[in-house]
PDB file of C-alpha atoms in Angstrom:
ATOM      1  CA  UNK A 204      22.468   6.827 -61.848  1.00 43.00           C
ATOM      2  CA  UNK A 205      24.691   6.213 -64.833  1.00 40.00           C
ATOM      3  CA  UNK A 206      26.898   9.152 -63.857  1.00 43.00           C
ATOM      4  CA  UNK A 207      27.202   7.793 -60.320  1.00 40.00           C
ATOM      5  CA  UNK A 208      28.446   4.428 -61.599  1.00 41.00           C
ATOM      6  CA  UNK A 209      31.088   6.120 -63.732  1.00 39.00           C
ATOM      7  CA  UNK A 210      32.233   8.203 -60.755  1.00 42.00           C
ATOM      8  CA  UNK A 211      32.636   5.114 -58.566  1.00 44.00           C
ATOM      9  CA  UNK A 212      34.622   3.275 -61.233  1.00 39.00           C
ATOM     10  CA  UNK A 213      36.945   6.223 -61.783  1.00 42.00           C
ATOM     11  CA  UNK A 214      37.501   6.703 -58.066  1.00 40.00           C
ATOM     12  CA  UNK A 215      38.238   3.013 -57.567  1.00 41.00           C
ATOM     13  CA  UNK A 216      40.730   3.010 -60.423  1.00 43.00           C
ATOM     14  CA  UNK A 217      42.490   6.076 -58.976  1.00 40.00           C
ATOM     15  CA  UNK A 218      42.655   4.488 -55.535  1.00 44.00           C
ATOM     16  CA  UNK A 219      44.242   1.304 -56.882  1.00 43.00           C
ATOM     17  CA  UNK A 220      46.747   3.328 -58.888  1.00 42.00           C
ATOM     18  CA  UNK A 221      47.620   5.434 -55.852  1.00 45.00           C
ATOM     19  CA  UNK A 222      48.140   2.374 -53.637  1.00 48.00           C
ATOM     20  CA  UNK A 223      50.378   0.717 -56.212  1.00 46.00           C
ATOM     21  CA  UNK A 224      52.531   3.819 -56.408  1.00 47.00           C
ATOM     22  CA  UNK A 225      52.923   3.967 -52.616  1.00 49.00           C
ATOM     23  CA  UNK A 226      53.806   0.282 -52.396  1.00 54.00           C
ATOM     24  CA  UNK A 227      56.570   0.732 -54.981  1.00 65.00           C
ATOM     25  CA  UNK A 228      57.995   3.729 -53.107  1.00 86.00           C
ATOM     26  CA  UNK A 229      58.423   2.720 -49.452  1.00 93.00           C
ATOM     27  CA  UNK A 230      59.324   5.395 -46.924  1.00 94.00           C
ATOM     28  CA  UNK A 231      60.760   5.527 -43.436  1.00 96.00           C
ATOM     29  CA  UNK A 232      60.956   7.858 -40.457  1.00 96.00           C
ATOM     30  CA  UNK A 233      63.809   8.317 -37.998  1.00 96.00           C
ATOM     31  CA  UNK A 234      64.245   9.301 -34.377  1.00 95.00           C
ATOM     32  CA  UNK A 235      67.429  10.180 -32.467  1.00 96.00           C
ATOM     33  CA  UNK A 236      67.445  10.318 -28.662  1.00 93.00           C
ATOM     34  CA  UNK A 237      69.969  11.231 -25.988  1.00 93.00           C
ATOM     35  CA  UNK A 238      70.415   8.354 -23.532  1.00 89.00           C
ATOM     36  CA  UNK A 239      71.472   9.100 -19.956  1.00 89.00           C
ATOM     37  CA  UNK A 240      73.054   6.412 -17.763  1.00 85.00           C
ATOM     38  CA  UNK A 241      74.838   6.017 -14.459  1.00 78.00           C
ATOM     39  CA  UNK A 242      78.367   4.622 -14.617  1.00 75.00           C
ATOM     40  CA  UNK A 243      79.424   4.193 -11.018  1.00 75.00           C
ATOM     41  CA  UNK A 244      78.797   7.625  -9.525  1.00 83.00           C
ATOM     42  CA  UNK A 245      79.120   9.412 -12.875  1.00 87.00           C
ATOM     43  CA  UNK A 246      76.367  10.422 -15.282  1.00 90.00           C
ATOM     44  CA  UNK A 247      77.253   9.577 -18.883  1.00 93.00           C
ATOM     45  CA  UNK A 248      75.532  10.095 -22.225  1.00 94.00           C
ATOM     46  CA  UNK A 249      75.097   8.334 -25.527  1.00 94.00           C
ATOM     47  CA  UNK A 250      72.725   8.248 -28.494  1.00 95.00           C
ATOM     48  CA  UNK A 251      70.030   5.882 -29.682  1.00 94.00           C
ATOM     49  CA  UNK A 252      68.812   5.848 -33.289  1.00 96.00           C
ATOM     50  CA  UNK A 253      65.502   4.369 -34.436  1.00 96.00           C
ATOM     51  CA  UNK A 254      64.097   3.930 -37.943  1.00 97.00           C
ATOM     52  CA  UNK A 255      60.560   2.782 -38.720  1.00 96.00           C
ATOM     53  CA  UNK A 256      58.719   1.773 -41.882  1.00 96.00           C
ATOM     54  CA  UNK A 257      55.533   0.037 -42.997  1.00 95.00           C
ATOM     55  CA  UNK A 258      57.659  -1.817 -45.563  1.00 94.00           C
ATOM     56  CA  UNK A 259      60.813  -3.899 -44.925  1.00 95.00           C
ATOM     57  CA  UNK A 260      64.259  -2.395 -44.411  1.00 96.00           C
ATOM     58  CA  UNK A 261      67.355  -4.049 -45.829  1.00 97.00           C
ATOM     59  CA  UNK A 262      69.781  -1.525 -44.334  1.00 97.00           C
ATOM     60  CA  UNK A 263      69.703   1.858 -42.591  1.00 98.00           C
ATOM     61  CA  UNK A 264      72.531   4.291 -41.890  1.00 98.00           C
ATOM     62  CA  UNK A 265      72.571   7.694 -40.200  1.00 98.00           C
ATOM     63  CA  UNK A 266      75.042  10.584 -40.095  1.00 98.00           C
ATOM     64  CA  UNK A 267      75.323  13.869 -38.250  1.00 97.00           C
ATOM     65  CA  UNK A 268      75.199  16.563 -40.937  1.00 96.00           C
ATOM     66  CA  UNK A 269      78.073  18.411 -39.234  1.00 94.00           C
ATOM     67  CA  UNK A 270      80.208  15.245 -38.837  1.00 94.00           C
ATOM     68  CA  UNK A 271      79.458  13.285 -42.042  1.00 92.00           C
ATOM     69  CA  UNK A 272      82.458  10.950 -41.643  1.00 93.00           C
ATOM     70  CA  UNK A 273      80.900   9.334 -38.559  1.00 94.00           C
ATOM     71  CA  UNK A 274      78.415   6.733 -39.834  1.00 97.00           C
ATOM     72  CA  UNK A 275      75.934   4.977 -37.554  1.00 97.00           C
ATOM     73  CA  UNK A 276      74.771   1.621 -38.924  1.00 98.00           C
ATOM     74  CA  UNK A 277      71.379   0.557 -37.614  1.00 97.00           C
ATOM     75  CA  UNK A 278      70.452  -3.109 -37.225  1.00 96.00           C
ATOM     76  CA  UNK A 279      67.173  -4.986 -37.148  1.00 94.00           C
ATOM     77  CA  UNK A 280      65.462  -4.750 -33.756  1.00 87.00           C
ATOM     78  CA  UNK A 281      64.815  -8.358 -32.664  1.00 80.00           C
ATOM     79  CA  UNK A 282      64.652  -9.443 -36.330  1.00 86.00           C
ATOM     80  CA  UNK A 283      61.858  -6.981 -37.171  1.00 90.00           C
ATOM     81  CA  UNK A 284      62.424  -5.609 -40.680  1.00 94.00           C
ATOM     82  CA  UNK A 285      60.122  -2.666 -39.919  1.00 95.00           C
ATOM     83  CA  UNK A 286      62.192  -1.389 -36.981  1.00 94.00           C
ATOM     84  CA  UNK A 287      65.954  -0.806 -37.070  1.00 97.00           C
ATOM     85  CA  UNK A 288      68.053   0.665 -34.261  1.00 94.00           C
ATOM     86  CA  UNK A 289      71.527   1.672 -33.136  1.00 96.00           C
ATOM     87  CA  UNK A 290      72.539   2.113 -29.503  1.00 92.00           C
ATOM     88  CA  UNK A 291      75.813   3.616 -28.332  1.00 93.00           C
ATOM     89  CA  UNK A 292      78.004   0.822 -26.873  1.00 90.00           C
ATOM     90  CA  UNK A 293      78.586   1.155 -23.126  1.00 84.00           C
ATOM     91  CA  UNK A 294      82.316   1.776 -23.652  1.00 88.00           C
ATOM     92  CA  UNK A 295      81.543   4.800 -25.860  1.00 93.00           C
ATOM     93  CA  UNK A 296      79.316   6.675 -23.403  1.00 92.00           C
ATOM     94  CA  UNK A 297      80.951   9.943 -22.310  1.00 94.00           C
ATOM     95  CA  UNK A 298      80.482  12.609 -19.647  1.00 93.00           C
ATOM     96  CA  UNK A 299      79.816  15.167 -22.398  1.00 94.00           C
ATOM     97  CA  UNK A 300      76.176  15.529 -23.382  1.00 93.00           C
ATOM     98  CA  UNK A 301      75.590  15.398 -27.167  1.00 94.00           C
ATOM     99  CA  UNK A 302      74.858  18.741 -28.802  1.00 94.00           C
ATOM    100  CA  UNK A 303      71.827  19.624 -30.900  1.00 96.00           C
ATOM    101  CA  UNK A 304      72.216  18.425 -34.482  1.00 97.00           C
ATOM    102  CA  UNK A 305      70.413  17.277 -37.617  1.00 98.00           C
ATOM    103  CA  UNK A 306      70.800  13.619 -38.588  1.00 98.00           C
ATOM    104  CA  UNK A 307      70.288  12.257 -42.094  1.00 98.00           C
ATOM    105  CA  UNK A 308      69.030   8.684 -42.461  1.00 98.00           C
ATOM    106  CA  UNK A 309      69.627   6.650 -45.636  1.00 97.00           C
ATOM    107  CA  UNK A 310      67.500   3.522 -46.003  1.00 97.00           C
ATOM    108  CA  UNK A 311      67.589   0.692 -48.520  1.00 97.00           C
ATOM    109  CA  UNK A 312      64.483  -1.483 -48.636  1.00 96.00           C
ATOM    110  CA  UNK A 313      64.238  -5.171 -49.464  1.00 94.00           C
ATOM    111  CA  UNK A 314      62.666  -4.363 -52.837  1.00 93.00           C
ATOM    112  CA  UNK A 315      65.739  -2.271 -53.734  1.00 93.00           C
ATOM    113  CA  UNK A 316      64.079   1.121 -53.256  1.00 95.00           C
ATOM    114  CA  UNK A 317      65.869   3.855 -51.292  1.00 96.00           C
ATOM    115  CA  UNK A 318      64.669   6.739 -49.151  1.00 96.00           C
ATOM    116  CA  UNK A 319      66.389   9.516 -47.192  1.00 97.00           C
ATOM    117  CA  UNK A 320      64.840  11.199 -44.165  1.00 97.00           C
ATOM    118  CA  UNK A 321      65.908  13.440 -41.275  1.00 97.00           C
ATOM    119  CA  UNK A 322      65.498  13.938 -37.563  1.00 97.00           C
ATOM    120  CA  UNK A 323      66.534  16.983 -35.533  1.00 97.00           C
ATOM    121  CA  UNK A 324      68.076  16.203 -32.148  1.00 96.00           C
ATOM    122  CA  UNK A 325      67.722  18.802 -29.404  1.00 93.00           C
ATOM    123  CA  UNK A 326      70.278  19.058 -26.602  1.00 90.00           C
ATOM    124  CA  UNK A 327      67.613  18.252 -24.022  1.00 87.00           C
ATOM    125  CA  UNK A 328      68.216  15.100 -21.984  1.00 86.00           C
ATOM    126  CA  UNK A 329      65.929  13.691 -19.320  1.00 81.00           C
ATOM    127  CA  UNK A 330      67.235  13.209 -15.808  1.00 83.00           C
ATOM    128  CA  UNK A 331      67.746   9.657 -14.638  1.00 81.00           C
ATOM    129  CA  UNK A 332      64.611   8.170 -13.059  1.00 82.00           C
ATOM    130  CA  UNK A 333      64.938   7.039  -9.464  1.00 86.00           C
ATOM    131  CA  UNK A 334      64.026   3.350  -9.142  1.00 89.00           C
ATOM    132  CA  UNK A 335      62.154   3.044  -5.863  1.00 93.00           C
ATOM    133  CA  UNK A 336      61.589  -0.698  -6.017  1.00 94.00           C
ATOM    134  CA  UNK A 337      62.895  -3.604  -8.075  1.00 92.00           C
ATOM    135  CA  UNK A 338      62.071  -6.842  -6.281  1.00 93.00           C
ATOM    136  CA  UNK A 339      60.957 -10.345  -7.177  1.00 92.00           C
ATOM    137  CA  UNK A 340      57.642 -11.270  -5.550  1.00 93.00           C
ATOM    138  CA  UNK A 341      57.924 -15.015  -4.980  1.00 91.00           C
ATOM    139  CA  UNK A 342      54.242 -15.352  -4.065  1.00 94.00           C
ATOM    140  CA  UNK A 343      52.983 -13.702  -7.246  1.00 93.00           C
ATOM    141  CA  UNK A 344      55.998 -14.829  -9.293  1.00 91.00           C
ATOM    142  CA  UNK A 345      56.447 -11.325 -10.634  1.00 92.00           C
ATOM    143  CA  UNK A 346      59.287  -8.833 -10.833  1.00 93.00           C
ATOM    144  CA  UNK A 347      57.809  -5.654  -9.370  1.00 95.00           C
ATOM    145  CA  UNK A 348      59.318  -2.327 -10.441  1.00 94.00           C
ATOM    146  CA  UNK A 349      58.322   1.177  -9.354  1.00 95.00           C
ATOM    147  CA  UNK A 350      59.915   4.570  -9.907  1.00 93.00           C
ATOM    148  CA  UNK A 351      59.601   8.273  -9.144  1.00 91.00           C
ATOM    149  CA  UNK A 352      57.932  10.186 -11.967  1.00 88.00           C
ATOM    150  CA  UNK A 353      59.908  12.597 -14.122  1.00 87.00           C
ATOM    151  CA  UNK A 354      58.291  15.958 -14.841  1.00 84.00           C
ATOM    152  CA  UNK A 355      59.321  16.123 -18.505  1.00 83.00           C
ATOM    153  CA  UNK A 356      58.797  12.456 -19.398  1.00 84.00           C
ATOM    154  CA  UNK A 357      56.118  11.787 -22.020  1.00 85.00           C
ATOM    155  CA  UNK A 358      56.225   8.035 -21.443  1.00 87.00           C
ATOM    156  CA  UNK A 359      58.298   5.220 -19.965  1.00 87.00           C
ATOM    157  CA  UNK A 360      59.580   1.853 -21.136  1.00 86.00           C
ATOM    158  CA  UNK A 361      61.371  -0.919 -19.264  1.00 88.00           C
ATOM    159  CA  UNK A 362      64.216  -2.920 -20.788  1.00 84.00           C
ATOM    160  CA  UNK A 363      66.073  -5.837 -19.214  1.00 87.00           C
ATOM    161  CA  UNK A 364      69.570  -6.641 -20.444  1.00 82.00           C
ATOM    162  CA  UNK A 365      71.515  -9.879 -20.285  1.00 84.00           C
ATOM    163  CA  UNK A 366      75.013  -8.493 -20.706  1.00 78.00           C
ATOM    164  CA  UNK A 367      74.646  -6.119 -23.652  1.00 73.00           C
ATOM    165  CA  UNK A 368      71.618  -7.920 -25.146  1.00 83.00           C
ATOM    166  CA  UNK A 369      68.122  -6.554 -24.563  1.00 83.00           C
ATOM    167  CA  UNK A 370      66.115  -9.636 -23.554  1.00 90.00           C
ATOM    168  CA  UNK A 371      62.944  -7.873 -22.411  1.00 90.00           C
ATOM    169  CA  UNK A 372      61.177  -4.752 -23.602  1.00 88.00           C
ATOM    170  CA  UNK A 373      57.893  -3.457 -22.245  1.00 89.00           C
ATOM    171  CA  UNK A 374      55.294  -1.634 -24.265  1.00 87.00           C
ATOM    172  CA  UNK A 375      55.416   2.164 -24.076  1.00 86.00           C
ATOM    173  CA  UNK A 376      53.869   3.191 -20.755  1.00 90.00           C
ATOM    174  CA  UNK A 377      51.940   6.455 -20.187  1.00 92.00           C
ATOM    175  CA  UNK A 378      53.675   9.067 -18.030  1.00 90.00           C
ATOM    176  CA  UNK A 379      50.996   8.525 -15.366  1.00 92.00           C
ATOM    177  CA  UNK A 380      52.254   4.977 -14.732  1.00 93.00           C
ATOM    178  CA  UNK A 381      54.674   4.624 -11.811  1.00 93.00           C
ATOM    179  CA  UNK A 382      54.852   0.835 -11.396  1.00 95.00           C
ATOM    180  CA  UNK A 383      55.066  -2.239 -13.603  1.00 94.00           C
ATOM    181  CA  UNK A 384      55.111  -6.003 -13.039  1.00 95.00           C
ATOM    182  CA  UNK A 385      56.974  -8.472 -15.245  1.00 94.00           C
ATOM    183  CA  UNK A 386      56.114 -12.151 -15.551  1.00 92.00           C
ATOM    184  CA  UNK A 387      58.463 -14.849 -16.809  1.00 90.00           C
ATOM    185  CA  UNK A 388      55.531 -16.234 -18.803  1.00 87.00           C
ATOM    186  CA  UNK A 389      54.320 -12.880 -20.121  1.00 88.00           C
ATOM    187  CA  UNK A 390      55.081 -11.053 -23.346  1.00 88.00           C
ATOM    188  CA  UNK A 391      57.991  -8.766 -24.142  1.00 90.00           C
ATOM    189  CA  UNK A 392      60.785 -11.351 -23.894  1.00 92.00           C
ATOM    190  CA  UNK A 393      63.325 -11.888 -26.652  1.00 90.00           C
ATOM    191  CA  UNK A 394      62.382 -14.850 -28.826  1.00 87.00           C
ATOM    192  CA  UNK A 395      64.296 -17.931 -27.677  1.00 86.00           C
ATOM    193  CA  UNK A 396      65.248 -16.425 -24.302  1.00 88.00           C
ATOM    194  CA  UNK A 397      63.965 -18.237 -21.214  1.00 83.00           C
ATOM    195  CA  UNK A 398      63.986 -16.043 -18.089  1.00 83.00           C
ATOM    196  CA  UNK A 399      64.901 -17.701 -14.813  1.00 74.00           C
ATOM    197  CA  UNK A 400      64.374 -16.529 -11.281  1.00 60.00           C
ATOM    198  CA  UNK A 401      67.984 -15.377 -10.960  1.00 56.00           C
ATOM    199  CA  UNK A 402      67.395 -13.134 -14.012  1.00 47.00           C
ATOM    200  CA  UNK A 403      64.249 -11.671 -12.473  1.00 48.00           C
ATOM    201  CA  UNK A 404      65.535 -11.205  -8.946  1.00 44.00           C
ATOM    202  CA  UNK A 405      68.554  -9.136 -10.022  1.00 45.00           C
TER     203      UNK A 405
END
C-alpha cells in the first residue's frame, strides 16, 4: 500500500510538470485550401489559409516555400484568438489554378512564444456546387438552401457575405447533407450584425 501511494504521488507530480511545459509552449496547426468561384461566366481560383491553436494567437503569417517573398498575413476570425485566417481578395482571383506547394506558417502567441508549422497544398480543387434552391420561406421565416452533392466533398459549409464581410457561417455539414435552413434568430451570425429580410431573400 505504501508503494502504491508513492507511485500515485510521483505520477501526479509528473502530470503537473508535463501540463506546465505544454502551457508554456503553445502550438498551432495550419491548413491551406484552393477556393473556386464563379466570376460572371468564368471559373476563377484563390487560396484560403487557416491557423488553429488551443492557446491565443497574436499574429500568424504564411509563405509558399518556393515564393518566400510573398507573405500572407492571417487575421483573427471574428475576433477569435484561436482561429486566424486569410482569404484571397476577390480582385486577386485568377483563371489559373494554384499549383501544389508547401506553406510555412509562423505564429506568435499572446504570451510571446513562437511556433512554426507547415501544410502541404495539393493541386486538387473541388468543382463548384450547383445551388438548386436559395429562397426565403416567408411562412417559416427561414432561408432555405439546397444543392447538388459533390462526389469528392468531405463536408460542406455555408457562408453569407455582406459585401466582402462574412456575416454568417454555418457549422461544418456532413457530405450527406444536401439542404440547410437559416434563421435570422439562429446562431452563426456575426456578432453585432442584424439580418433583415432583404439580406435573407437575396
